[in-house]
Amino acid sequence: SWEEHCFRLEKFIRIMLKFPFKIYYSLHPKSSKLLYQRDIKILSKINFLNENISCCFCFFDAYVCSLSSTLKWSMKTGMKTLNINPHKMLLNNYYGPSIKECYNFDDFEKKLSVIFYSLKKNPNYFEKNFKKQKHDFFDGNSGIRLVNKLLKLFFSKNDGNY
């Protein structure tokens, strides 16, 4: 039901707000932003991503979704990703080492904590992530991650030759 969906989203957001992340949310293109904001008041505490998520994806440090086709992007980029999957649905083509399945709230919080502490090990993470910047959700390393991934793909297709 819509009420259950709203309850679950609010609970997941409350868990994310326990950590000092800059949180952005994006809705499915067919979803109504006004309806979500009306029924899930806690959305006002996080940032709405006005741009298409495909334009920003590579700049995130971590990604949370629920049974989304965007899991393909996580697989390709190696982005640390939590896939909220309460019904334990099998998505054969949407698995990878960077994608962790979360089946309930406790599982989600534990796995989010692991991501948080792995990001915290980056000595520049807090310095860059919590200073006011034009793009304050960058950690300064997402571009490097993207370039490395592209180089790896390029060289794997060309046997290491230009």
PDB file of C-alpha atoms in Angstrom:
ATOM      1  CA  SER A   1       0.000   0.000   0.000  1.00  0.00           C
ATOM      2  CA  TRP A   2       1.014   3.643  -0.406  1.00  0.00           C
ATOM      3  CA  GLU A   3       0.965   4.107   3.384  1.00  0.00           C
ATOM      4  CA  GLU A   4       3.343   1.187   3.902  1.00  0.00           C
ATOM      5  CA  HIS A   5       5.617   2.501   1.141  1.00  0.00           C
ATOM      6  CA  CYS A   6       5.735   5.943   2.786  1.00  0.00           C
ATOM      7  CA  PHE A   7       6.398   4.428   6.213  1.00  0.00           C
ATOM      8  CA  ARG A   8       9.294   2.358   4.878  1.00  0.00           C
ATOM      9  CA  LEU A   9      10.839   5.278   2.995  1.00  0.00           C
ATOM     10  CA  GLU A  10      10.630   7.467   6.074  1.00  0.00           C
ATOM     11  CA  LYS A  11      12.303   4.765   8.178  1.00  0.00           C
ATOM     12  CA  PHE A  12      15.148   4.367   5.656  1.00  0.00           C
ATOM     13  CA  ILE A  13      15.653   8.136   5.545  1.00  0.00           C
ATOM     14  CA  ARG A  14      15.776   8.313   9.355  1.00  0.00           C
ATOM     15  CA  ILE A  15      18.511   5.663   9.305  1.00  0.00           C
ATOM     16  CA  MET A  16      20.501   7.579   6.676  1.00  0.00           C
ATOM     17  CA  LEU A  17      20.202  10.789   8.687  1.00  0.00           C
ATOM     18  CA  LYS A  18      22.089   9.113  11.563  1.00  0.00           C
ATOM     19  CA  PHE A  19      25.231   9.428   9.434  1.00  0.00           C
ATOM     20  CA  PRO A  20      26.870  12.694   8.350  1.00  0.00           C
ATOM     21  CA  PHE A  21      26.196  12.139   4.654  1.00  0.00           C
ATOM     22  CA  LYS A  22      24.915  14.711   2.223  1.00  0.00           C
ATOM     23  CA  ILE A  23      21.807  12.886   1.069  1.00  0.00           C
ATOM     24  CA  TYR A  24      20.133  13.438  -2.276  1.00  0.00           C
ATOM     25  CA  TYR A  25      17.055  11.673  -3.504  1.00  0.00           C
ATOM     26  CA  SER A  26      15.676  11.119  -6.930  1.00  0.00           C
ATOM     27  CA  LEU A  27      12.315   9.687  -7.843  1.00  0.00           C
ATOM     28  CA  HIS A  28      11.306   7.461 -10.689  1.00  0.00           C
ATOM     29  CA  PRO A  29      10.495   9.754 -13.655  1.00  0.00           C
ATOM     30  CA  LYS A  30       6.826   8.764 -13.480  1.00  0.00           C
ATOM     31  CA  SER A  31       6.554   9.562  -9.753  1.00  0.00           C
ATOM     32  CA  SER A  32       4.983  12.721  -8.374  1.00  0.00           C
ATOM     33  CA  LYS A  33       7.429  14.813  -6.348  1.00  0.00           C
ATOM     34  CA  LEU A  34       4.540  16.745  -4.792  1.00  0.00           C
ATOM     35  CA  LEU A  35       2.791  13.566  -3.660  1.00  0.00           C
ATOM     36  CA  TYR A  36       5.960  12.225  -2.045  1.00  0.00           C
ATOM     37  CA  GLN A  37       6.710  15.523  -0.333  1.00  0.00           C
ATOM     38  CA  ARG A  38       3.129  15.785   0.910  1.00  0.00           C
ATOM     39  CA  ASP A  39       3.051  12.313   2.426  1.00  0.00           C
ATOM     40  CA  ILE A  40       6.646  11.886   3.611  1.00  0.00           C
ATOM     41  CA  LYS A  41       7.476  15.001   5.637  1.00  0.00           C
ATOM     42  CA  ILE A  42      11.033  13.902   6.417  1.00  0.00           C
ATOM     43  CA  LEU A  43      11.936  14.430   2.747  1.00  0.00           C
ATOM     44  CA  SER A  44      12.320  18.095   3.628  1.00  0.00           C
ATOM     45  CA  LYS A  45      15.482  17.140   5.589  1.00  0.00           C
ATOM     46  CA  ILE A  46      17.288  15.792   2.531  1.00  0.00           C
ATOM     47  CA  ASN A  47      18.027  17.243  -0.885  1.00  0.00           C
ATOM     48  CA  PHE A  48      16.012  16.633  -4.020  1.00  0.00           C
ATOM     49  CA  LEU A  49      18.170  15.972  -7.055  1.00  0.00           C
ATOM     50  CA  ASN A  50      16.774  18.322  -9.676  1.00  0.00           C
ATOM     51  CA  GLU A  51      18.881  16.886 -12.470  1.00  0.00           C
ATOM     52  CA  ASN A  52      18.466  13.510 -14.063  1.00  0.00           C
ATOM     53  CA  ILE A  53      20.324  10.984 -11.921  1.00  0.00           C
ATOM     54  CA  SER A  54      22.267   9.770 -14.947  1.00  0.00           C
ATOM     55  CA  CYS A  55      23.967  13.190 -15.098  1.00  0.00           C
ATOM     56  CA  CYS A  56      25.180  12.972 -11.493  1.00  0.00           C
ATOM     57  CA  PHE A  57      25.618   9.302 -10.697  1.00  0.00           C
ATOM     58  CA  CYS A  58      29.394   9.145 -11.037  1.00  0.00           C
ATOM     59  CA  PHE A  59      29.817  11.969  -8.508  1.00  0.00           C
ATOM     60  CA  PHE A  60      28.269  10.104  -5.579  1.00  0.00           C
ATOM     61  CA  ASP A  61      30.331   8.297  -2.951  1.00  0.00           C
ATOM     62  CA  ALA A  62      27.631   5.706  -2.367  1.00  0.00           C
ATOM     63  CA  TYR A  63      24.230   4.898  -3.775  1.00  0.00           C
ATOM     64  CA  VAL A  64      20.995   3.551  -2.280  1.00  0.00           C
ATOM     65  CA  CYS A  65      18.154   2.293  -4.425  1.00  0.00           C
ATOM     66  CA  SER A  66      15.386  -0.254  -4.394  1.00  0.00           C
ATOM     67  CA  LEU A  67      15.154  -2.762  -7.214  1.00  0.00           C
ATOM     68  CA  SER A  68      16.137  -0.183  -9.805  1.00  0.00           C
ATOM     69  CA  SER A  69      17.501  -0.601 -13.297  1.00  0.00           C
ATOM     70  CA  THR A  70      20.168   1.894 -12.194  1.00  0.00           C
ATOM     71  CA  LEU A  71      21.850  -1.048 -10.463  1.00  0.00           C
ATOM     72  CA  LYS A  72      23.453  -1.600 -13.876  1.00  0.00           C
ATOM     73  CA  TRP A  73      25.375   1.634 -13.338  1.00  0.00           C
ATOM     74  CA  SER A  74      26.620   0.399  -9.967  1.00  0.00           C
ATOM     75  CA  MET A  75      27.802  -2.807 -11.574  1.00  0.00           C
ATOM     76  CA  LYS A  76      29.690  -0.937 -14.297  1.00  0.00           C
ATOM     77  CA  THR A  77      31.271   1.719 -12.081  1.00  0.00           C
ATOM     78  CA  GLY A  78      31.891  -0.273  -8.899  1.00  0.00           C
ATOM     79  CA  MET A  79      29.919   2.297  -6.875  1.00  0.00           C
ATOM     80  CA  LYS A  80      29.255   1.204  -3.277  1.00  0.00           C
ATOM     81  CA  THR A  81      25.539   0.448  -3.483  1.00  0.00           C
ATOM     82  CA  LEU A  82      22.817  -0.708  -1.133  1.00  0.00           C
ATOM     83  CA  ASN A  83      19.853  -2.283  -2.880  1.00  0.00           C
ATOM     84  CA  ILE A  84      16.788  -2.256  -0.651  1.00  0.00           C
ATOM     85  CA  ASN A  85      15.106  -5.565  -1.419  1.00  0.00           C
ATOM     86  CA  PRO A  86      12.625  -6.409   1.359  1.00  0.00           C
ATOM     87  CA  HIS A  87      10.868  -9.129  -0.627  1.00  0.00           C
ATOM     88  CA  LYS A  88      14.158 -10.841  -1.551  1.00  0.00           C
ATOM     89  CA  MET A  89      13.390 -10.661  -5.246  1.00  0.00           C
ATOM     90  CA  LEU A  90      15.934 -12.272  -7.536  1.00  0.00           C
ATOM     91  CA  LEU A  91      17.336  -9.875 -10.091  1.00  0.00           C
ATOM     92  CA  ASN A  92      19.742 -12.099 -11.959  1.00  0.00           C
ATOM     93  CA  ASN A  93      21.355  -9.353 -14.021  1.00  0.00           C
ATOM     94  CA  TYR A  94      21.737  -6.826 -11.202  1.00  0.00           C
ATOM     95  CA  TYR A  95      24.390  -8.243  -8.916  1.00  0.00           C
ATOM     96  CA  GLY A  96      28.010  -7.354  -8.427  1.00  0.00           C
ATOM     97  CA  PRO A  97      30.687  -7.068  -5.752  1.00  0.00           C
ATOM     98  CA  SER A  98      29.868  -3.411  -5.048  1.00  0.00           C
ATOM     99  CA  ILE A  99      26.123  -4.085  -4.598  1.00  0.00           C
ATOM    100  CA  LYS A 100      24.885  -5.213  -1.193  1.00  0.00           C
ATOM    101  CA  GLU A 101      21.357  -6.478  -0.732  1.00  0.00           C
ATOM    102  CA  CYS A 102      19.398  -5.084   2.237  1.00  0.00           C
ATOM    103  CA  TYR A 103      16.399  -7.105   3.332  1.00  0.00           C
ATOM    104  CA  ASN A 104      15.260  -5.115   6.371  1.00  0.00           C
ATOM    105  CA  PHE A 105      15.943  -1.937   8.347  1.00  0.00           C
ATOM    106  CA  ASP A 106      18.606  -3.456  10.619  1.00  0.00           C
ATOM    107  CA  ASP A 107      20.426  -4.979   7.674  1.00  0.00           C
ATOM    108  CA  PHE A 108      20.338  -1.622   5.882  1.00  0.00           C
ATOM    109  CA  GLU A 109      21.720   0.261   8.882  1.00  0.00           C
ATOM    110  CA  LYS A 110      24.575  -2.221   9.374  1.00  0.00           C
ATOM    111  CA  LYS A 111      25.584  -2.119   5.716  1.00  0.00           C
ATOM    112  CA  LEU A 112      25.296   1.663   5.576  1.00  0.00           C
ATOM    113  CA  SER A 113      27.584   1.829   8.609  1.00  0.00           C
ATOM    114  CA  VAL A 114      30.173  -0.288   6.772  1.00  0.00           C
ATOM    115  CA  ILE A 115      30.061   2.112   3.820  1.00  0.00           C
ATOM    116  CA  PHE A 116      30.335   5.101   6.142  1.00  0.00           C
ATOM    117  CA  TYR A 117      33.439   3.758   7.883  1.00  0.00           C
ATOM    118  CA  SER A 118      35.059   2.764   4.594  1.00  0.00           C
ATOM    119  CA  LEU A 119      34.549   6.309   3.308  1.00  0.00           C
ATOM    120  CA  LYS A 120      35.780   7.725   6.597  1.00  0.00           C
ATOM    121  CA  LYS A 121      39.130   5.965   6.054  1.00  0.00           C
ATOM    122  CA  ASN A 122      39.712   8.312   3.128  1.00  0.00           C
ATOM    123  CA  PRO A 123      41.654  11.137   4.842  1.00  0.00           C
ATOM    124  CA  ASN A 124      40.111  13.821   2.614  1.00  0.00           C
ATOM    125  CA  TYR A 125      36.552  12.595   2.949  1.00  0.00           C
ATOM    126  CA  PHE A 126      35.387  14.704   5.881  1.00  0.00           C
ATOM    127  CA  GLU A 127      37.472  17.732   4.974  1.00  0.00           C
ATOM    128  CA  LYS A 128      36.037  17.913   1.471  1.00  0.00           C
ATOM    129  CA  ASN A 129      32.581  16.576   2.201  1.00  0.00           C
ATOM    130  CA  PHE A 130      31.689  18.993   4.955  1.00  0.00           C
ATOM    131  CA  LYS A 131      33.183  22.247   3.699  1.00  0.00           C
ATOM    132  CA  LYS A 132      30.770  24.482   1.866  1.00  0.00           C
ATOM    133  CA  GLN A 133      31.514  23.999  -1.797  1.00  0.00           C
ATOM    134  CA  LYS A 134      29.630  24.562  -4.999  1.00  0.00           C
ATOM    135  CA  HIS A 135      29.185  20.798  -5.281  1.00  0.00           C
ATOM    136  CA  ASP A 136      29.286  19.763  -1.666  1.00  0.00           C
ATOM    137  CA  PHE A 137      28.422  16.114  -2.349  1.00  0.00           C
ATOM    138  CA  PHE A 138      31.739  15.380  -4.093  1.00  0.00           C
ATOM    139  CA  ASP A 139      34.528  13.682  -2.181  1.00  0.00           C
ATOM    140  CA  GLY A 140      37.098  14.684  -4.744  1.00  0.00           C
ATOM    141  CA  ASN A 141      37.676  11.108  -5.861  1.00  0.00           C
ATOM    142  CA  SER A 142      34.637  10.280  -7.971  1.00  0.00           C
ATOM    143  CA  GLY A 143      36.268  11.642 -11.135  1.00  0.00           C
ATOM    144  CA  ILE A 144      39.325   9.499 -10.506  1.00  0.00           C
ATOM    145  CA  ARG A 145      37.085   6.458  -9.984  1.00  0.00           C
ATOM    146  CA  LEU A 146      35.314   7.145 -13.262  1.00  0.00           C
ATOM    147  CA  VAL A 147      38.527   7.713 -15.251  1.00  0.00           C
ATOM    148  CA  ASN A 148      40.114   4.563 -13.804  1.00  0.00           C
ATOM    149  CA  LYS A 149      37.042   2.556 -14.680  1.00  0.00           C
ATOM    150  CA  LEU A 150      37.001   3.929 -18.228  1.00  0.00           C
ATOM    151  CA  LEU A 151      40.725   3.245 -18.675  1.00  0.00           C
ATOM    152  CA  LYS A 152      40.263  -0.285 -17.400  1.00  0.00           C
ATOM    153  CA  LEU A 153      37.408  -0.844 -19.850  1.00  0.00           C
ATOM    154  CA  PHE A 154      39.386   0.702 -22.706  1.00  0.00           C
ATOM    155  CA  PHE A 155      42.509  -1.354 -22.110  1.00  0.00           C
ATOM    156  CA  SER A 156      40.572  -4.572 -21.592  1.00  0.00           C
ATOM    157  CA  LYS A 157      38.950  -4.076 -25.014  1.00  0.00           C
ATOM    158  CA  ASN A 158      42.237  -3.144 -26.715  1.00  0.00           C
ATOM    159  CA  ASP A 159      44.593  -5.655 -25.102  1.00  0.00           C
ATOM    160  CA  GLY A 160      46.490  -2.846 -23.366  1.00  0.00           C
ATOM    161  CA  ASN A 161      47.302  -1.015 -26.609  1.00  0.00           C
ATOM    162  CA  TYR A 162      46.125   2.411 -27.754  1.00  0.00           C
TER     163      TYR A 162
END
